[in-house]
PDB file of C-alpha atoms in Angstrom:
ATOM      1  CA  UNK A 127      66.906-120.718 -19.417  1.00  0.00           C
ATOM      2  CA  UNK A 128      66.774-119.269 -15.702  1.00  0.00           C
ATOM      3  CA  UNK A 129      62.701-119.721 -15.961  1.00  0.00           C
ATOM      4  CA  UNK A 130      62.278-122.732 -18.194  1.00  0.00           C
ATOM      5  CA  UNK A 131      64.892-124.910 -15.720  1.00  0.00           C
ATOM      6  CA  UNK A 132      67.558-124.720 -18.279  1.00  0.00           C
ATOM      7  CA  UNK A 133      69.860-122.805 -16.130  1.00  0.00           C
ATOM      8  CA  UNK A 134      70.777-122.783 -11.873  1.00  0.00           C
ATOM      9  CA  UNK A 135      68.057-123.011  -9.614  1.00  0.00           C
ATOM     10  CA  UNK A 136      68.926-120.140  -7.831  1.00  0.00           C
ATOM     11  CA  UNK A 137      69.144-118.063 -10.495  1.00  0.00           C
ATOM     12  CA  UNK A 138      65.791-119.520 -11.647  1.00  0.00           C
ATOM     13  CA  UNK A 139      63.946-119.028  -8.142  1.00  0.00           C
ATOM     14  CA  UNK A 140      65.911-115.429  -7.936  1.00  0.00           C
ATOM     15  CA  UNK A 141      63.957-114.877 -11.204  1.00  0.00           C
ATOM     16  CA  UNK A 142      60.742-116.328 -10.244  1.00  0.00           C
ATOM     17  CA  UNK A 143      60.953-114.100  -7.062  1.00  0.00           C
ATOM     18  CA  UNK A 144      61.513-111.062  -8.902  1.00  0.00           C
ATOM     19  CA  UNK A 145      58.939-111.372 -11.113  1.00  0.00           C
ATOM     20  CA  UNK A 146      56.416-112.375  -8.901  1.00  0.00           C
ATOM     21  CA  UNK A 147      57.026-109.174  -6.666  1.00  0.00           C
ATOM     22  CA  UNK A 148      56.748-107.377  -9.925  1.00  0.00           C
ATOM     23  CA  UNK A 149      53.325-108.668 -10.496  1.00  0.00           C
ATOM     24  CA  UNK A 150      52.277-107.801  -6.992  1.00  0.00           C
ATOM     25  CA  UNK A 151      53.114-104.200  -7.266  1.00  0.00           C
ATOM     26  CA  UNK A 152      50.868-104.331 -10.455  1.00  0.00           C
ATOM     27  CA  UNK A 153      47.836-106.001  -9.182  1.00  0.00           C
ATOM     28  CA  UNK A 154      48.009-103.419  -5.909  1.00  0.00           C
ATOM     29  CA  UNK A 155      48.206-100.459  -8.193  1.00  0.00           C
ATOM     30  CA  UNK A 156      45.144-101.887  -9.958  1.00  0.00           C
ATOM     31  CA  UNK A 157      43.202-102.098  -7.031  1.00  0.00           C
ATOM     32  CA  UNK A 158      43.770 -98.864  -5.806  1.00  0.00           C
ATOM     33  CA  UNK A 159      42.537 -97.374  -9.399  1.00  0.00           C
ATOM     34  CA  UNK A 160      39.692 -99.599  -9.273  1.00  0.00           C
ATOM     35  CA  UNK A 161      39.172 -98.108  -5.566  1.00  0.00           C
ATOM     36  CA  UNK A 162      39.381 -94.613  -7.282  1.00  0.00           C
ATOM     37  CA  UNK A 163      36.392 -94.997  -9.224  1.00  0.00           C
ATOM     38  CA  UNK A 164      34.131 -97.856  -7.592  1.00  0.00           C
ATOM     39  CA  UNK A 165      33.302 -98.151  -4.066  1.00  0.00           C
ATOM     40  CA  UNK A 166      31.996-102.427  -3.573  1.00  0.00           C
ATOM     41  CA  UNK A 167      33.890-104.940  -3.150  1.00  0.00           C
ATOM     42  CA  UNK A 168      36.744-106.162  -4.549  1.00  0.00           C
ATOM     43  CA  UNK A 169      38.020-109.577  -5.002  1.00  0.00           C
ATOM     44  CA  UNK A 170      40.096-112.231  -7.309  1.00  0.00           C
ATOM     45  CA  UNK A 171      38.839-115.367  -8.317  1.00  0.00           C
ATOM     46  CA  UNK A 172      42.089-117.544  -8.297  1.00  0.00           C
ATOM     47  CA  UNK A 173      42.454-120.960  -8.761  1.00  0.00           C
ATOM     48  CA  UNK A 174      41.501-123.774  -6.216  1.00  0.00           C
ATOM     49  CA  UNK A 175      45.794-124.757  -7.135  1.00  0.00           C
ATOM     50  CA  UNK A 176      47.497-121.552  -6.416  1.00  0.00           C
ATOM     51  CA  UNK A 177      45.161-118.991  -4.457  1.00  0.00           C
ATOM     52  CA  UNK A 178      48.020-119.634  -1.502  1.00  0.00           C
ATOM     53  CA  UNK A 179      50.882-117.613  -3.602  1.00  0.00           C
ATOM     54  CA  UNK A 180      48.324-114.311  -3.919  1.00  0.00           C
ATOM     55  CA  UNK A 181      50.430-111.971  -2.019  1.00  0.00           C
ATOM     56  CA  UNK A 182      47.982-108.958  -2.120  1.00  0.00           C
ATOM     57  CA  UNK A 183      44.546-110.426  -0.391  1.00  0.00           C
ATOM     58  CA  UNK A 184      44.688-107.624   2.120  1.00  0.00           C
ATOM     59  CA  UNK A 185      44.323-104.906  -0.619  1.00  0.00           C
ATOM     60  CA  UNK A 186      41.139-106.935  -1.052  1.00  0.00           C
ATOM     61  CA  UNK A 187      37.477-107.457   0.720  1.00  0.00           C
ATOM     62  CA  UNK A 188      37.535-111.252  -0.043  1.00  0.00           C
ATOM     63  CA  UNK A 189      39.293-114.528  -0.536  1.00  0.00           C
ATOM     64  CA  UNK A 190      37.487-115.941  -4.378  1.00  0.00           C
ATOM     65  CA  UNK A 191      38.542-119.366  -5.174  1.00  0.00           C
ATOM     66  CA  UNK A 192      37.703-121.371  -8.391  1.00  0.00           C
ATOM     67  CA  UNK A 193      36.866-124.609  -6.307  1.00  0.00           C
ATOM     68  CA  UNK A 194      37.490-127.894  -7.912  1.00  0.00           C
ATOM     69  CA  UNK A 195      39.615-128.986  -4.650  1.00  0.00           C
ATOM     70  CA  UNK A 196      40.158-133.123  -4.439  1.00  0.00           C
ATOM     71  CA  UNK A 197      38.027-134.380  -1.384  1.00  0.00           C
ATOM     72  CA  UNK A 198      39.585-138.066  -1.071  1.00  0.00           C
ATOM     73  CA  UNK A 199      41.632-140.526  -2.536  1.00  0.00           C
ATOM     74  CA  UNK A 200      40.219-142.793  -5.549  1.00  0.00           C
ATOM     75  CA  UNK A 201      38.928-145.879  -3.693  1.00  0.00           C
ATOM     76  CA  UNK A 202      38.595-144.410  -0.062  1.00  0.00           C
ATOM     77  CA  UNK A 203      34.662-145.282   0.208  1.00  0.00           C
ATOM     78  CA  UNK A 204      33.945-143.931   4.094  1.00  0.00           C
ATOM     79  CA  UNK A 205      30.849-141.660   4.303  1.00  0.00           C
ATOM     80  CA  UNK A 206      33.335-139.380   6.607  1.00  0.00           C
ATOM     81  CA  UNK A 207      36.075-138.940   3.769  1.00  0.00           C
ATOM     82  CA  UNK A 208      34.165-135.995   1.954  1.00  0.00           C
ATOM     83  CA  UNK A 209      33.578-134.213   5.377  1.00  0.00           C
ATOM     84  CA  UNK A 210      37.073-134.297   6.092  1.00  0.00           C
ATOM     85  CA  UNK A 211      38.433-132.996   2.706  1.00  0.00           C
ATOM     86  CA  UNK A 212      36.341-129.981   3.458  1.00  0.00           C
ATOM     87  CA  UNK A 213      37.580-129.363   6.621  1.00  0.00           C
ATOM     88  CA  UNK A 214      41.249-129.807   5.321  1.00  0.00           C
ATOM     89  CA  UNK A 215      39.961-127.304   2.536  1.00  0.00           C
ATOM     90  CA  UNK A 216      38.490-125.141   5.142  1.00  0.00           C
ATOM     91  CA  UNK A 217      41.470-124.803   6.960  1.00  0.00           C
ATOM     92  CA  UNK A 218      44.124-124.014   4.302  1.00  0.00           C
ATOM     93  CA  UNK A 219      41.868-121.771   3.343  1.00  0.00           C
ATOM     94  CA  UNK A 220      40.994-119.716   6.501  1.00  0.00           C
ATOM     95  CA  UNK A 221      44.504-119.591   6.458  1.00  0.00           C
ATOM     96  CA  UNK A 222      45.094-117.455   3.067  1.00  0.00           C
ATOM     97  CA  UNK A 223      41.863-115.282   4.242  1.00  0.00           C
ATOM     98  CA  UNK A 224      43.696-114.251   7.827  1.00  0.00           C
ATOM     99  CA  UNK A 225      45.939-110.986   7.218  1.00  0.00           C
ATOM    100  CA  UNK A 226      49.361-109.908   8.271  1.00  0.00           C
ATOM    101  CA  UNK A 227      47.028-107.880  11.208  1.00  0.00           C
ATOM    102  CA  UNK A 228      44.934-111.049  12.235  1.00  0.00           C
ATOM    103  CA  UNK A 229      42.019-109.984   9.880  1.00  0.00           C
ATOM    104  CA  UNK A 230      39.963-112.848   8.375  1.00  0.00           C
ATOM    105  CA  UNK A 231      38.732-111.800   5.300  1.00  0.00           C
ATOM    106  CA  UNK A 232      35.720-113.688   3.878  1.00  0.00           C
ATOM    107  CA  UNK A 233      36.130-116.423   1.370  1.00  0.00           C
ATOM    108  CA  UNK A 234      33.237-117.592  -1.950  1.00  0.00           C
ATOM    109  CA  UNK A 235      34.079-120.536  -3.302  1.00  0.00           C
ATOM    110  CA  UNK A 236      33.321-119.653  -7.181  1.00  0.00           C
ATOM    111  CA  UNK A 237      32.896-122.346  -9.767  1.00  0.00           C
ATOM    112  CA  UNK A 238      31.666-124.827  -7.119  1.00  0.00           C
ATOM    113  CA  UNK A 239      30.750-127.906  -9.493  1.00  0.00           C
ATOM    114  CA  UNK A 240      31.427-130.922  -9.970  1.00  0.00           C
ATOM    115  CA  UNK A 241      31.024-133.807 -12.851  1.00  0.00           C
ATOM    116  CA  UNK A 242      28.417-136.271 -13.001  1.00  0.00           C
ATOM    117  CA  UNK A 243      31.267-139.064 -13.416  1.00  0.00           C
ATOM    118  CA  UNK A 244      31.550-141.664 -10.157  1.00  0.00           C
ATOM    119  CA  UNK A 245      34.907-140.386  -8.702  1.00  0.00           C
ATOM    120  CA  UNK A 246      34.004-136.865  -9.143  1.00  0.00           C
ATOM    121  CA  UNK A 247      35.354-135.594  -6.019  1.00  0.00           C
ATOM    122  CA  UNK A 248      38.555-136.855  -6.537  1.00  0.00           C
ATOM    123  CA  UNK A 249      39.321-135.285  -9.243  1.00  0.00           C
ATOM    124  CA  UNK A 250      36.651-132.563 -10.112  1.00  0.00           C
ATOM    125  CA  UNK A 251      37.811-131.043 -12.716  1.00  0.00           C
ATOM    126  CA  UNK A 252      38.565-134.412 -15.295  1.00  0.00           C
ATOM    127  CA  UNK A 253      36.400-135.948 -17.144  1.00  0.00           C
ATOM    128  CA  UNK A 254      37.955-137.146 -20.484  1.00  0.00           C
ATOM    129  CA  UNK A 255      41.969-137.725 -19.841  1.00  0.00           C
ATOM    130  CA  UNK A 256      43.721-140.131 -18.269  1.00  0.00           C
ATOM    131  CA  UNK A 257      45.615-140.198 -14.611  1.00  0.00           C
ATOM    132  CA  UNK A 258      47.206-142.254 -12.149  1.00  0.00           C
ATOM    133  CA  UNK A 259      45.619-141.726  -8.968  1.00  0.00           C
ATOM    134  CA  UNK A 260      46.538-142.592  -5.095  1.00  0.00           C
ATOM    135  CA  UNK A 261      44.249-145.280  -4.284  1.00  0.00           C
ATOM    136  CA  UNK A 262      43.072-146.317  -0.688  1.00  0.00           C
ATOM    137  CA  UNK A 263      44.912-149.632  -0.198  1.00  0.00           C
ATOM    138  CA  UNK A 264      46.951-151.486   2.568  1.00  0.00           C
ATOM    139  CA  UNK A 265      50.570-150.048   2.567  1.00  0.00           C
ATOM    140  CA  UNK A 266      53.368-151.419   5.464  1.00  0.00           C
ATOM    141  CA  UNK A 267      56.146-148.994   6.674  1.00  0.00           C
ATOM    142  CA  UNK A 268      57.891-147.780   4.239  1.00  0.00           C
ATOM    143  CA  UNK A 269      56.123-148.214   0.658  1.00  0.00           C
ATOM    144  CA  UNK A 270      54.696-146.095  -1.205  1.00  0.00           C
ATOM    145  CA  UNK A 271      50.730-146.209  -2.044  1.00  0.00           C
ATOM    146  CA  UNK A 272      49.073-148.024  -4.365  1.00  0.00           C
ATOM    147  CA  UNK A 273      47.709-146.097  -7.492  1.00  0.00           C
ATOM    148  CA  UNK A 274      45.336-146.856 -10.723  1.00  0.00           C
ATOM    149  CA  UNK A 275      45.560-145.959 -13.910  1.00  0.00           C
ATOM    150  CA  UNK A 276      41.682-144.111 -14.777  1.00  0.00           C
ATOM    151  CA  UNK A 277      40.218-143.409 -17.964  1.00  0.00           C
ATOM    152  CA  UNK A 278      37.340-140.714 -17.149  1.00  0.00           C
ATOM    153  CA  UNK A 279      35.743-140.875 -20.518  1.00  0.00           C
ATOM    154  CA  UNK A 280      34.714-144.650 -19.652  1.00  0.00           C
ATOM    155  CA  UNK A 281      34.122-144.207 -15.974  1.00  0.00           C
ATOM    156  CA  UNK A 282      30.367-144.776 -14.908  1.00  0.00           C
ATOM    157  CA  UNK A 283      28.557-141.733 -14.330  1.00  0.00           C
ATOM    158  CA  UNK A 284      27.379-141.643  -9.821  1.00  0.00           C
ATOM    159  CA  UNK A 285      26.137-138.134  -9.933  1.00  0.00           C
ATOM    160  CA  UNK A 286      24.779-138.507  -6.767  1.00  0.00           C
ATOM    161  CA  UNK A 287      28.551-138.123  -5.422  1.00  0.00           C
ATOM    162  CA  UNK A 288      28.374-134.194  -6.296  1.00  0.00           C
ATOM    163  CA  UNK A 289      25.326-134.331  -4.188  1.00  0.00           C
ATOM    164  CA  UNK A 290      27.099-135.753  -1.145  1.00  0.00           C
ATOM    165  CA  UNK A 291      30.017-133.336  -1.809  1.00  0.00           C
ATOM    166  CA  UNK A 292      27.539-130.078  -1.526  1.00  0.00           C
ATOM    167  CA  UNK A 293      25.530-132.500   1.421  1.00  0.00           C
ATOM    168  CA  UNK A 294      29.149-132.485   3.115  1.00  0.00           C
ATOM    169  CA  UNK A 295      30.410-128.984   2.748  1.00  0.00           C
ATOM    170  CA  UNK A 296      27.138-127.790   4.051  1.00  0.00           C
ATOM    171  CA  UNK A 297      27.647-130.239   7.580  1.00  0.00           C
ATOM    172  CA  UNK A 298      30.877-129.013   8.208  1.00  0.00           C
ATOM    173  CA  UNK A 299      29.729-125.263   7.589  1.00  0.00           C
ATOM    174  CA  UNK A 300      26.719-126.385  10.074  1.00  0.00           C
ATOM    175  CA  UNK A 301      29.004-127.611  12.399  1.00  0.00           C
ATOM    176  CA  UNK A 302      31.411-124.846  12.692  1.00  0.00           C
ATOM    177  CA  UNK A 303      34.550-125.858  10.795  1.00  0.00           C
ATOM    178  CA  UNK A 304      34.493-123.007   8.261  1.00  0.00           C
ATOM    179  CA  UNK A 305      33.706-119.599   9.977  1.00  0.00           C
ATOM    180  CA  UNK A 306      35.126-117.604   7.199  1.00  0.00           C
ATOM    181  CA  UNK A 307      32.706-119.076   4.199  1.00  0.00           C
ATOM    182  CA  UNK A 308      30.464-116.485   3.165  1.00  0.00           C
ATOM    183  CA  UNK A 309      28.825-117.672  -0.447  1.00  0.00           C
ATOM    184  CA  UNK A 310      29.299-119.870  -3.293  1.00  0.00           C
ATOM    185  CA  UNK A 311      28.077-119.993  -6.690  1.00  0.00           C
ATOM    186  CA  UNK A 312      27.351-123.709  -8.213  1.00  0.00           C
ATOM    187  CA  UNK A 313      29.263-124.621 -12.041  1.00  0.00           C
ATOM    188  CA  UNK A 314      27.050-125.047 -13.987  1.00  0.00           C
ATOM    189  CA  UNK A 315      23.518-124.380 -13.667  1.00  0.00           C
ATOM    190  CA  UNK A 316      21.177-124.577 -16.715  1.00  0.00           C
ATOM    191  CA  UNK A 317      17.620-125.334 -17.368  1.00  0.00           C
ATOM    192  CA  UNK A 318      17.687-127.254 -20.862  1.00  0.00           C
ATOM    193  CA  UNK A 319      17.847-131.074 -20.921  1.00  0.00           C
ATOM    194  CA  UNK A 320      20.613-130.804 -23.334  1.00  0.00           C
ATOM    195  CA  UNK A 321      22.904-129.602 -21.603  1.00  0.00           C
ATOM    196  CA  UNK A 322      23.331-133.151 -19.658  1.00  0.00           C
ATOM    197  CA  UNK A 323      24.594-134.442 -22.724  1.00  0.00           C
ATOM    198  CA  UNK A 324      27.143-131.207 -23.845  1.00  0.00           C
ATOM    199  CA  UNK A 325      28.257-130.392 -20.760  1.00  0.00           C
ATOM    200  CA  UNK A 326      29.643-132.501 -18.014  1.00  0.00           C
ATOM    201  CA  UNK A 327      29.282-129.971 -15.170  1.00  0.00           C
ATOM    202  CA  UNK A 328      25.308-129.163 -16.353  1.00  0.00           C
ATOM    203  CA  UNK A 329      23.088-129.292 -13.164  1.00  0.00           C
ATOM    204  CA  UNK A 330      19.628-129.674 -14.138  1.00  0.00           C
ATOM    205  CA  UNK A 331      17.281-126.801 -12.929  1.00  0.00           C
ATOM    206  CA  UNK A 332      13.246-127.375 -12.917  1.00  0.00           C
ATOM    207  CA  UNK A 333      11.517-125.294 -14.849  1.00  0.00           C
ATOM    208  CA  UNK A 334       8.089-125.125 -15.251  1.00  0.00           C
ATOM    209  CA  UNK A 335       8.126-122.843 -18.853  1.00  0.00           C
ATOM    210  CA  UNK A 336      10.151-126.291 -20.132  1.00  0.00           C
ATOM    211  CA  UNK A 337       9.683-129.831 -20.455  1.00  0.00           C
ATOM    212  CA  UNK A 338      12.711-131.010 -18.645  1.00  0.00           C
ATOM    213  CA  UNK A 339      12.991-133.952 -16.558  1.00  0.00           C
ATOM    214  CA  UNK A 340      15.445-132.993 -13.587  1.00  0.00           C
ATOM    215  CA  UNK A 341      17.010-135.807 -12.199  1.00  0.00           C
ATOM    216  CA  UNK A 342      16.734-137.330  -8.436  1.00  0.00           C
ATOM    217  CA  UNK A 343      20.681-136.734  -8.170  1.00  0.00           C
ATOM    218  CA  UNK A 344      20.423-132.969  -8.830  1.00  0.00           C
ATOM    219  CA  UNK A 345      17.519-132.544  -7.199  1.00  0.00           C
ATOM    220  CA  UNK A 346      19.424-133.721  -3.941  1.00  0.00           C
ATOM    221  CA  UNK A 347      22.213-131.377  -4.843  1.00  0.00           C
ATOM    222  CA  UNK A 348      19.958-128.288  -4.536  1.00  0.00           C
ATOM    223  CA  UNK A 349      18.452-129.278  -2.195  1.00  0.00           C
ATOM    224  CA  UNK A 350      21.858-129.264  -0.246  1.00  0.00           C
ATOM    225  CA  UNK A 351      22.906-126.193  -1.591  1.00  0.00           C
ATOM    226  CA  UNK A 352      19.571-124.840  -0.691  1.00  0.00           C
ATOM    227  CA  UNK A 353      20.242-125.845   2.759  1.00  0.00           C
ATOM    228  CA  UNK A 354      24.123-124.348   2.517  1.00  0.00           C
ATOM    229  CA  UNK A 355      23.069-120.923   1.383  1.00  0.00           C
ATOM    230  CA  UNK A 356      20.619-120.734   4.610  1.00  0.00           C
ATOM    231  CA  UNK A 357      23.169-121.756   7.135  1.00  0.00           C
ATOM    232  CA  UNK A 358      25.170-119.121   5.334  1.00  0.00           C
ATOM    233  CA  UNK A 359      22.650-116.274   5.553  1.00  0.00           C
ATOM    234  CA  UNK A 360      21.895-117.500   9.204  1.00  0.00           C
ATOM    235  CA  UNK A 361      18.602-118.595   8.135  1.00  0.00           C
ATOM    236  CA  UNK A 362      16.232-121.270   9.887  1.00  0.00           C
ATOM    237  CA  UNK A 363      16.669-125.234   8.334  1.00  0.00           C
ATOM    238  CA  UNK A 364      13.853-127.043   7.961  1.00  0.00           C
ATOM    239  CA  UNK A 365      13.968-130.716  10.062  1.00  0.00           C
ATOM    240  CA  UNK A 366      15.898-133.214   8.531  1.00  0.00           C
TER     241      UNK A 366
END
């Protein structure tokens, strides 16, 4: 009752607290007999939701978050929007990566994808349920903000808005704004037409042992995540 809210809250965060400490102790004991008998790097691939309650980062060499973060609000249209939900990003997440001793470990964004639906980056991960979503709109002192109702099965498909999400994350890496951002790995990456129609995340590889069409779209997106993974290796860019 304590756990499922059936019962006080105190007793229910006293709970909580308990056996989240207790789950600590266990993942550091892991890591120390995964130290025993490997010598790379470790890490944890946690959610984009909840990688801010790992307690036990510094028993690791890296910060790995699943990273279907929301970039703006349904309806908010300015080019500068998706720049600045990666810096907000950037910064909470610089934030879990710096240790108790000022350490900043280095972070991978794994699972970096996105659908091909128009609204993508607001909610990256749906693509067939329905949500109410804060919406851009004029609001006077005091109210709350608008929302809308969205079916994603029936929303259009923009899937050059995954391309200006990777064409974002790589300007504010360019610029600066995320110092601890050491690799990513794109969701989902496949070289048979197919796919497109299976999977919603499918980015479109060319491949020259196939006939497959690649679209313009995801041809922009590697080419911005082309251009992220040199900036990240310190690498020249070519002129834009």
């Amino acid at each position: 009752r304590a756990v499922t809210g059936g019962g006080d809250r105190d007793a229910m965060r006293a709970v909580l607290t308990d056996r989240a400490a207790a789950m600590e102790r266990r993942w550091r004991l892991l890591i120390e007999e995964v130290r025993a008998i490997y010598d790379g790097p470790i890490s944890l691939g946690a959610n984009f939701d909840s990688y801010q309650y790992v307690g036990f980062w510094d028993a690791l060499d890296a910060v790995g978050v699943t990273s279907y973060f929301p970039l703006r609000r349904w309806k908010d249209e300015d080019p500068a929007s998706l720049r600045a939900g990666w810096r907000d990003v950037a910064d909470r997440l610089q934030i879990a990566a710096t240790t108790d001793v000022g350490e900043v470990l280095p972070v991978y964004l794994l699972e970096l994808g996105y659908t091909r639906k128009a609204g993508c980056t607001v909610r990256p991960w749906s693509y067939s349920r329905v949500e109410v979503l804060e919406t851009v709109g004029d609001v006077g002192p005091g109210e709350a903000p608008p929302h809308t109702c969205v079916h994603w099965a029936s929303q259009p498909e923009d899937a050059g808005e995954r391309a200006r999400a990777i064409e974002a994350l790589a300007d504010v890496v360019q610029a600066g704004d995320f110092d601890a951002l050491r690799g990513f790995s794109l969701w989902k990456l496949t070289t048979r037409d197919y796919h497109r129609r299976d999977e919603q995340f499918a980015i479109l590889l060319p491949a020259e042992h196939r006939d497959n069409t690649p679209d313009p779209d995801d041809v922009a997106l590697l080419e911005h995540a082309a251009r992220l993974g040199r900036l990240l290796r310190g690498g020249p860019l070519p002129a834009r």
